[in-house]
Short mmCIF file of N, CA and C in Angstrom, two decimals:
data_model
loop_
_atom_site.label_atom_id
_atom_site.label_comp_id
_atom_site.label_asym_id
_atom_site.label_seq_id
_atom_site.Cartn_x
_atom_site.Cartn_y
_atom_site.Cartn_z
N MET N 22 -85.13 6.65 10.24
CA MET N 22 -86.52 6.64 9.97
C MET N 22 -87.35 7.02 11.22
N SER N 23 -88.39 7.69 11.11
CA SER N 23 -89.27 8.12 12.19
C SER N 23 -90.46 7.23 12.35
N TYR N 24 -90.78 6.75 13.57
CA TYR N 24 -91.90 5.92 13.82
C TYR N 24 -92.79 6.59 14.83
N GLN N 25 -94.09 6.47 14.65
CA GLN N 25 -95.09 7.17 15.46
C GLN N 25 -95.44 6.47 16.79
N GLN N 26 -95.33 5.14 16.85
CA GLN N 26 -95.85 4.39 18.01
C GLN N 26 -94.71 3.84 18.79
N LYS N 27 -94.99 3.58 20.14
CA LYS N 27 -94.08 2.96 21.02
C LYS N 27 -94.67 1.85 21.83
N ALA N 28 -93.89 0.86 22.02
CA ALA N 28 -94.37 -0.35 22.87
C ALA N 28 -93.25 -0.61 23.89
N ALA N 29 -93.60 -0.49 25.17
CA ALA N 29 -92.61 -0.71 26.23
C ALA N 29 -92.79 -2.13 26.85
N ALA N 30 -91.68 -2.75 27.13
CA ALA N 30 -91.74 -4.12 27.76
C ALA N 30 -90.52 -4.34 28.58
N ARG N 31 -90.60 -5.40 29.37
CA ARG N 31 -89.40 -5.97 30.05
C ARG N 31 -89.22 -7.37 29.51
N PHE N 32 -87.96 -7.77 29.47
CA PHE N 32 -87.68 -9.14 29.01
C PHE N 32 -86.68 -9.75 29.99
N THR N 33 -86.84 -11.00 30.21
CA THR N 33 -85.98 -11.79 31.06
C THR N 33 -85.28 -12.88 30.22
N VAL N 34 -84.20 -13.31 30.70
CA VAL N 34 -83.47 -14.36 30.05
C VAL N 34 -83.97 -15.70 30.57
N ALA N 35 -84.72 -16.49 29.70
CA ALA N 35 -85.24 -17.74 30.11
C ALA N 35 -84.20 -18.91 29.97
N ALA N 36 -83.27 -18.74 29.05
CA ALA N 36 -82.22 -19.80 28.85
C ALA N 36 -81.05 -19.10 28.14
N TRP N 37 -79.84 -19.55 28.47
CA TRP N 37 -78.60 -19.10 27.82
C TRP N 37 -77.59 -20.18 27.74
N SER N 38 -77.13 -20.48 26.53
CA SER N 38 -76.16 -21.55 26.30
C SER N 38 -75.13 -20.98 25.36
N GLU N 39 -73.91 -20.86 25.84
CA GLU N 39 -72.84 -20.21 25.05
C GLU N 39 -71.67 -21.22 24.82
N HIS N 40 -71.24 -21.24 23.52
CA HIS N 40 -70.21 -22.15 23.17
C HIS N 40 -69.10 -21.49 22.35
N LEU N 41 -67.89 -21.92 22.54
CA LEU N 41 -66.73 -21.39 21.82
C LEU N 41 -66.76 -21.68 20.29
N VAL N 42 -66.51 -20.65 19.53
CA VAL N 42 -66.28 -20.84 18.07
C VAL N 42 -64.83 -20.67 17.75
N VAL N 43 -64.15 -19.63 18.21
CA VAL N 43 -62.78 -19.38 17.94
C VAL N 43 -62.06 -18.83 19.19
N ASP N 44 -60.94 -19.40 19.57
CA ASP N 44 -60.09 -18.97 20.65
C ASP N 44 -58.76 -18.52 20.02
N ILE N 45 -58.51 -17.23 19.93
CA ILE N 45 -57.34 -16.72 19.18
C ILE N 45 -56.04 -17.02 19.93
N ASP N 46 -56.00 -16.85 21.32
CA ASP N 46 -54.76 -16.93 22.00
C ASP N 46 -54.67 -18.19 22.86
N GLY N 47 -55.71 -18.95 23.02
CA GLY N 47 -55.74 -20.08 23.91
C GLY N 47 -55.78 -19.69 25.37
N GLU N 48 -56.24 -18.48 25.65
CA GLU N 48 -56.34 -17.97 27.00
C GLU N 48 -57.74 -17.46 27.24
N GLY N 49 -58.27 -17.76 28.42
CA GLY N 49 -59.65 -17.33 28.75
C GLY N 49 -60.10 -17.78 30.11
N THR N 50 -61.33 -17.67 30.40
CA THR N 50 -61.91 -17.94 31.72
C THR N 50 -63.03 -18.89 31.55
N THR N 51 -63.12 -19.88 32.47
CA THR N 51 -64.20 -20.79 32.49
C THR N 51 -65.12 -20.42 33.64
N ALA N 52 -66.41 -20.34 33.35
CA ALA N 52 -67.48 -20.06 34.37
C ALA N 52 -68.57 -21.03 34.17
N GLY N 53 -68.79 -21.96 35.08
CA GLY N 53 -69.83 -23.00 34.92
C GLY N 53 -69.39 -23.85 33.77
N ASP N 54 -70.29 -24.07 32.83
CA ASP N 54 -69.98 -24.90 31.62
C ASP N 54 -69.46 -24.06 30.43
N ALA N 55 -69.35 -22.77 30.61
CA ALA N 55 -68.95 -21.90 29.50
C ALA N 55 -67.48 -21.45 29.59
N TYR N 56 -66.86 -21.36 28.46
CA TYR N 56 -65.55 -20.85 28.35
C TYR N 56 -65.56 -19.54 27.61
N TYR N 57 -64.98 -18.51 28.15
CA TYR N 57 -64.91 -17.17 27.56
C TYR N 57 -63.51 -16.81 27.18
N PRO N 58 -63.22 -16.75 25.91
CA PRO N 58 -61.76 -16.45 25.50
C PRO N 58 -61.42 -15.01 25.81
N ASN N 59 -60.25 -14.72 26.07
CA ASN N 59 -59.72 -13.34 26.18
C ASN N 59 -59.88 -12.61 24.88
N ARG N 60 -59.57 -13.31 23.74
CA ARG N 60 -59.76 -12.87 22.44
C ARG N 60 -60.36 -13.98 21.64
N GLY N 61 -61.56 -13.83 21.08
CA GLY N 61 -62.11 -14.91 20.29
C GLY N 61 -63.58 -14.66 20.05
N ILE N 62 -64.32 -15.65 19.66
CA ILE N 62 -65.73 -15.61 19.31
C ILE N 62 -66.49 -16.73 19.91
N THR N 63 -67.65 -16.42 20.43
CA THR N 63 -68.58 -17.49 20.85
C THR N 63 -69.95 -17.37 20.20
N ARG N 64 -70.75 -18.40 20.33
CA ARG N 64 -72.10 -18.43 19.82
C ARG N 64 -73.02 -18.73 20.98
N ALA N 65 -74.00 -17.94 21.24
CA ALA N 65 -74.92 -18.10 22.30
C ALA N 65 -76.36 -18.38 21.75
N GLU N 66 -76.96 -19.42 22.21
CA GLU N 66 -78.36 -19.75 21.91
C GLU N 66 -79.18 -19.30 23.16
N VAL N 67 -80.07 -18.37 22.89
CA VAL N 67 -80.75 -17.67 24.01
C VAL N 67 -82.31 -17.72 23.84
N ARG N 68 -83.03 -17.73 25.00
CA ARG N 68 -84.42 -17.56 24.95
C ARG N 68 -84.85 -16.41 25.84
N TYR N 69 -85.65 -15.50 25.37
CA TYR N 69 -86.15 -14.37 26.14
C TYR N 69 -87.65 -14.53 26.38
N ALA N 70 -88.19 -14.02 27.53
CA ALA N 70 -89.59 -13.95 27.79
C ALA N 70 -89.96 -12.44 27.88
N TYR N 71 -90.93 -11.92 27.20
CA TYR N 71 -91.30 -10.59 27.27
C TYR N 71 -92.62 -10.39 27.96
N THR N 72 -92.78 -9.30 28.75
CA THR N 72 -94.01 -8.88 29.38
C THR N 72 -94.24 -7.42 29.20
N GLY N 73 -95.46 -6.95 29.16
CA GLY N 73 -95.77 -5.55 28.92
C GLY N 73 -96.48 -5.39 27.64
N GLU N 74 -96.27 -4.24 26.92
CA GLU N 74 -96.94 -4.02 25.62
C GLU N 74 -96.36 -4.99 24.57
N ILE N 75 -95.22 -5.52 24.86
CA ILE N 75 -94.65 -6.64 24.02
C ILE N 75 -94.80 -7.87 24.88
N GLU N 76 -95.50 -8.82 24.43
CA GLU N 76 -95.83 -10.02 25.21
C GLU N 76 -95.51 -11.22 24.37
N GLY N 77 -94.62 -12.08 24.88
CA GLY N 77 -94.32 -13.29 24.10
C GLY N 77 -92.95 -13.86 24.46
N THR N 78 -92.44 -14.73 23.57
CA THR N 78 -91.13 -15.31 23.74
C THR N 78 -90.35 -15.25 22.50
N SER N 79 -89.04 -15.38 22.62
CA SER N 79 -88.18 -15.35 21.47
C SER N 79 -87.00 -16.24 21.59
N THR N 80 -86.42 -16.62 20.51
CA THR N 80 -85.21 -17.39 20.45
C THR N 80 -84.18 -16.56 19.64
N LEU N 81 -82.96 -16.48 20.16
CA LEU N 81 -81.92 -15.66 19.53
C LEU N 81 -80.71 -16.59 19.28
N THR N 82 -79.89 -16.16 18.31
CA THR N 82 -78.56 -16.70 18.17
C THR N 82 -77.63 -15.47 18.15
N TYR N 83 -76.79 -15.35 19.12
CA TYR N 83 -75.78 -14.31 19.24
C TYR N 83 -74.46 -14.79 18.68
N LEU N 84 -73.69 -13.94 18.00
CA LEU N 84 -72.34 -14.15 17.77
C LEU N 84 -71.60 -13.02 18.55
N ILE N 85 -70.75 -13.51 19.52
CA ILE N 85 -70.24 -12.48 20.45
C ILE N 85 -68.74 -12.57 20.27
N SER N 86 -68.07 -11.43 20.14
CA SER N 86 -66.59 -11.40 20.10
C SER N 86 -66.09 -10.88 21.48
N TYR N 87 -64.96 -11.33 21.77
CA TYR N 87 -64.24 -10.99 23.03
C TYR N 87 -62.91 -10.40 22.72
N LYS N 88 -62.63 -9.23 23.32
CA LYS N 88 -61.38 -8.61 23.28
C LYS N 88 -61.34 -7.61 24.41
N ALA N 89 -60.21 -6.84 24.54
CA ALA N 89 -60.09 -6.01 25.73
C ALA N 89 -61.03 -4.81 25.79
N ASP N 90 -61.47 -4.30 24.70
CA ASP N 90 -62.37 -3.15 24.73
C ASP N 90 -63.69 -3.44 24.04
N ALA N 91 -64.42 -2.47 23.57
CA ALA N 91 -65.73 -2.67 22.97
C ALA N 91 -65.67 -3.66 21.78
N ALA N 92 -66.20 -4.83 22.04
CA ALA N 92 -66.18 -5.93 21.07
C ALA N 92 -67.53 -6.06 20.44
N PRO N 93 -67.59 -6.34 19.06
CA PRO N 93 -68.80 -6.41 18.34
C PRO N 93 -69.69 -7.66 18.83
N VAL N 94 -71.00 -7.42 18.77
CA VAL N 94 -72.03 -8.38 19.06
C VAL N 94 -73.10 -8.32 17.96
N LEU N 95 -73.51 -9.45 17.47
CA LEU N 95 -74.65 -9.41 16.54
C LEU N 95 -75.52 -10.60 16.74
N ALA N 96 -76.79 -10.44 16.47
CA ALA N 96 -77.74 -11.56 16.64
C ALA N 96 -79.00 -11.39 15.72
N PHE N 97 -79.67 -12.51 15.59
CA PHE N 97 -80.99 -12.50 15.01
C PHE N 97 -81.90 -13.10 16.05
N GLU N 98 -83.07 -12.44 16.31
CA GLU N 98 -84.03 -12.89 17.26
C GLU N 98 -85.38 -13.13 16.64
N HIS N 99 -85.91 -14.34 16.80
CA HIS N 99 -87.23 -14.66 16.28
C HIS N 99 -88.22 -14.52 17.45
N PHE N 100 -89.13 -13.48 17.32
CA PHE N 100 -90.11 -13.22 18.41
C PHE N 100 -91.49 -13.77 18.00
N GLU N 101 -92.23 -14.37 18.94
CA GLU N 101 -93.53 -14.85 18.75
C GLU N 101 -94.37 -14.32 19.87
N GLY N 102 -95.52 -13.65 19.56
CA GLY N 102 -96.39 -13.14 20.58
C GLY N 102 -97.20 -11.91 20.03
N SER N 103 -97.31 -10.93 20.89
CA SER N 103 -97.99 -9.73 20.46
C SER N 103 -97.23 -8.48 20.79
N ILE N 104 -97.43 -7.42 19.91
CA ILE N 104 -96.87 -6.10 20.16
C ILE N 104 -98.04 -5.13 20.10
N ALA N 105 -98.36 -4.52 21.19
CA ALA N 105 -99.42 -3.59 21.31
C ALA N 105 -100.76 -4.29 20.87
N GLY N 106 -100.93 -5.52 21.14
CA GLY N 106 -102.19 -6.26 20.76
C GLY N 106 -102.18 -6.89 19.44
N HIS N 107 -101.13 -6.69 18.63
CA HIS N 107 -101.06 -7.31 17.31
C HIS N 107 -100.32 -8.57 17.42
N GLU N 108 -100.96 -9.74 17.16
CA GLU N 108 -100.46 -11.10 17.28
C GLU N 108 -99.67 -11.47 16.03
N GLY N 109 -98.55 -12.22 16.23
CA GLY N 109 -97.86 -12.73 15.10
C GLY N 109 -96.37 -13.03 15.48
N SER N 110 -95.52 -13.00 14.56
CA SER N 110 -94.09 -13.22 14.79
C SER N 110 -93.34 -12.22 13.92
N CYS N 111 -92.07 -11.98 14.31
CA CYS N 111 -91.18 -11.06 13.57
C CYS N 111 -89.76 -11.46 13.93
N VAL N 112 -88.82 -10.92 13.18
CA VAL N 112 -87.39 -11.14 13.39
C VAL N 112 -86.74 -9.79 13.66
N PHE N 113 -85.96 -9.69 14.75
CA PHE N 113 -85.16 -8.59 15.08
C PHE N 113 -83.68 -8.86 14.79
N GLN N 114 -82.97 -7.81 14.34
CA GLN N 114 -81.53 -7.91 14.13
C GLN N 114 -80.91 -7.03 15.16
N HIS N 115 -79.85 -7.60 15.88
CA HIS N 115 -79.15 -6.82 16.91
C HIS N 115 -77.71 -6.56 16.39
N LEU N 116 -77.30 -5.36 16.42
CA LEU N 116 -75.96 -4.90 16.15
C LEU N 116 -75.43 -4.06 17.29
N GLY N 117 -74.36 -4.46 17.88
CA GLY N 117 -73.92 -3.76 19.03
C GLY N 117 -72.51 -4.06 19.44
N HIS N 118 -72.20 -3.79 20.74
CA HIS N 118 -70.94 -4.10 21.23
C HIS N 118 -71.05 -4.44 22.76
N GLN N 119 -70.02 -5.11 23.22
CA GLN N 119 -69.93 -5.44 24.70
C GLN N 119 -68.63 -5.28 25.21
N ASP N 120 -68.59 -5.12 26.58
CA ASP N 120 -67.30 -5.15 27.28
C ASP N 120 -67.58 -6.01 28.52
N LYS N 121 -66.65 -6.08 29.47
CA LYS N 121 -66.82 -6.91 30.63
C LYS N 121 -67.99 -6.46 31.52
N ALA N 122 -68.50 -5.27 31.36
CA ALA N 122 -69.58 -4.76 32.29
C ALA N 122 -70.95 -4.63 31.62
N SER N 123 -71.01 -4.53 30.28
CA SER N 123 -72.33 -4.21 29.66
C SER N 123 -72.38 -4.59 28.18
N VAL N 124 -73.66 -4.65 27.68
CA VAL N 124 -73.90 -4.89 26.27
C VAL N 124 -74.81 -3.78 25.83
N SER N 125 -74.49 -3.22 24.69
CA SER N 125 -75.38 -2.18 24.08
C SER N 125 -75.57 -2.63 22.62
N ALA N 126 -76.85 -2.46 22.17
CA ALA N 126 -77.14 -2.83 20.80
C ALA N 126 -78.30 -2.01 20.23
N HIS N 127 -78.19 -1.86 18.92
CA HIS N 127 -79.31 -1.26 18.23
C HIS N 127 -80.12 -2.39 17.62
N VAL N 128 -81.39 -2.49 17.87
CA VAL N 128 -82.24 -3.52 17.47
C VAL N 128 -83.20 -2.99 16.43
N GLN N 129 -83.24 -3.74 15.26
CA GLN N 129 -84.16 -3.35 14.19
C GLN N 129 -85.05 -4.53 13.79
N VAL N 130 -86.25 -4.20 13.44
CA VAL N 130 -87.13 -5.25 12.81
C VAL N 130 -86.60 -5.50 11.41
N VAL N 131 -86.50 -6.78 11.04
CA VAL N 131 -86.08 -7.16 9.67
C VAL N 131 -87.36 -7.22 8.81
N PRO N 132 -87.42 -6.30 7.88
CA PRO N 132 -88.61 -6.22 7.01
C PRO N 132 -88.81 -7.54 6.21
N GLY N 133 -90.04 -7.89 6.00
CA GLY N 133 -90.39 -9.03 5.22
C GLY N 133 -90.39 -10.39 5.93
N MET N 134 -90.11 -10.36 7.31
CA MET N 134 -90.00 -11.66 7.98
C MET N 134 -91.09 -11.77 9.07
N GLY N 135 -92.14 -10.88 9.06
CA GLY N 135 -93.22 -10.96 10.00
C GLY N 135 -94.39 -11.84 9.54
N THR N 136 -95.17 -12.24 10.48
CA THR N 136 -96.40 -12.99 10.19
C THR N 136 -97.53 -12.40 10.92
N GLY N 137 -98.74 -12.82 10.56
CA GLY N 137 -99.98 -12.40 11.23
C GLY N 137 -100.08 -10.90 11.29
N GLY N 138 -100.47 -10.42 12.43
CA GLY N 138 -100.59 -8.96 12.74
C GLY N 138 -99.32 -8.25 12.79
N LEU N 139 -98.13 -8.94 12.70
CA LEU N 139 -96.83 -8.26 12.67
C LEU N 139 -96.15 -8.41 11.32
N GLU N 140 -96.96 -8.82 10.32
CA GLU N 140 -96.40 -8.94 8.97
C GLU N 140 -95.72 -7.70 8.41
N ASN N 141 -96.34 -6.56 8.63
CA ASN N 141 -95.84 -5.32 8.09
C ASN N 141 -95.10 -4.47 9.12
N LEU N 142 -94.72 -5.09 10.24
CA LEU N 142 -94.05 -4.28 11.27
C LEU N 142 -92.70 -3.72 10.81
N ARG N 143 -92.46 -2.48 11.16
CA ARG N 143 -91.20 -1.82 10.99
C ARG N 143 -90.86 -1.15 12.29
N GLY N 144 -89.58 -1.10 12.73
CA GLY N 144 -89.26 -0.50 13.97
C GLY N 144 -87.84 -0.73 14.43
N GLU N 145 -87.56 -0.09 15.59
CA GLU N 145 -86.18 -0.21 16.13
C GLU N 145 -86.21 0.13 17.60
N ALA N 146 -85.16 -0.26 18.27
CA ALA N 146 -84.96 0.06 19.73
C ALA N 146 -83.48 0.09 20.01
N ASP N 147 -83.14 0.79 21.04
CA ASP N 147 -81.78 0.76 21.56
C ASP N 147 -81.78 0.01 22.89
N LEU N 148 -80.88 -0.84 23.07
CA LEU N 148 -80.86 -1.78 24.20
C LEU N 148 -79.56 -1.69 24.97
N THR N 149 -79.63 -1.53 26.27
CA THR N 149 -78.46 -1.59 27.11
C THR N 149 -78.65 -2.52 28.24
N ILE N 150 -77.77 -3.47 28.44
CA ILE N 150 -77.83 -4.44 29.59
C ILE N 150 -76.52 -4.27 30.35
N ALA N 151 -76.63 -4.02 31.63
CA ALA N 151 -75.50 -3.89 32.45
C ALA N 151 -75.78 -4.78 33.71
N GLY N 152 -75.06 -5.84 33.88
CA GLY N 152 -75.18 -6.73 35.00
C GLY N 152 -76.42 -7.60 34.92
N HIS N 153 -76.60 -8.46 35.85
CA HIS N 153 -77.75 -9.42 35.85
C HIS N 153 -78.81 -8.83 36.75
N HIS N 154 -80.08 -8.80 36.26
CA HIS N 154 -81.20 -8.28 37.02
C HIS N 154 -82.31 -9.33 36.91
N GLU N 155 -82.75 -9.87 38.07
CA GLU N 155 -83.84 -10.86 38.10
C GLU N 155 -85.13 -10.33 37.47
N GLU N 156 -85.46 -9.03 37.64
CA GLU N 156 -86.66 -8.44 37.17
C GLU N 156 -86.64 -8.14 35.65
N GLY N 157 -85.48 -8.36 35.04
CA GLY N 157 -85.43 -8.26 33.60
C GLY N 157 -84.82 -6.91 33.15
N TYR N 158 -84.97 -6.62 31.85
CA TYR N 158 -84.38 -5.50 31.22
C TYR N 158 -85.47 -4.77 30.38
N GLU N 159 -85.40 -3.43 30.30
CA GLU N 159 -86.38 -2.68 29.60
C GLU N 159 -86.03 -2.55 28.08
N LEU N 160 -87.06 -2.67 27.29
CA LEU N 160 -86.99 -2.41 25.88
C LEU N 160 -88.15 -1.54 25.43
N VAL N 161 -87.86 -0.52 24.70
CA VAL N 161 -88.92 0.36 24.17
C VAL N 161 -88.75 0.33 22.64
N LEU N 162 -89.75 -0.29 21.98
CA LEU N 162 -89.75 -0.41 20.53
C LEU N 162 -90.52 0.78 19.97
N THR N 163 -89.85 1.59 19.07
CA THR N 163 -90.62 2.51 18.27
C THR N 163 -90.91 1.88 17.01
N TYR N 164 -92.18 1.99 16.49
CA TYR N 164 -92.61 1.14 15.41
C TYR N 164 -93.69 1.76 14.64
N SER N 165 -94.01 1.10 13.48
CA SER N 165 -95.16 1.39 12.69
C SER N 165 -95.64 0.05 12.08
N LEU N 166 -96.95 -0.05 11.91
CA LEU N 166 -97.57 -1.17 11.18
C LEU N 166 -98.24 -0.65 10.00
N THR N 167 -97.77 -0.83 8.83
CA THR N 167 -98.29 -0.25 7.64
C THR N 167 -99.23 -1.23 6.92
#
């Protein structure tokens, strides 16, 4: 689908808590309080803070798979704030993959789950995160409000 408008923002990770769901081989790595299986699935509860043309906060639940190569990642993100001055909330769906160095995802607005000025929001973005950056990560949402 083609969208006419764009909103650029940066987001930072305000909180991240990841927990094991399935450990296929009983082998993995512990870092801090988190255990990352060599092959398996974890669930991460995350909060993002957005600044720029997208301003607000969100809560996400990721399901993250781990394996040797590109492993699937999916999430639902509930955003509250404003996009290009339109106040409200919406839900984003993330579908992507990750490896040991990066995460890539296609992000889409879930139709019918917006409120206020974002009630009729439609849109999408491609997201790539490589490494940890204190200044955050860029997101450019192409969208329409019908």
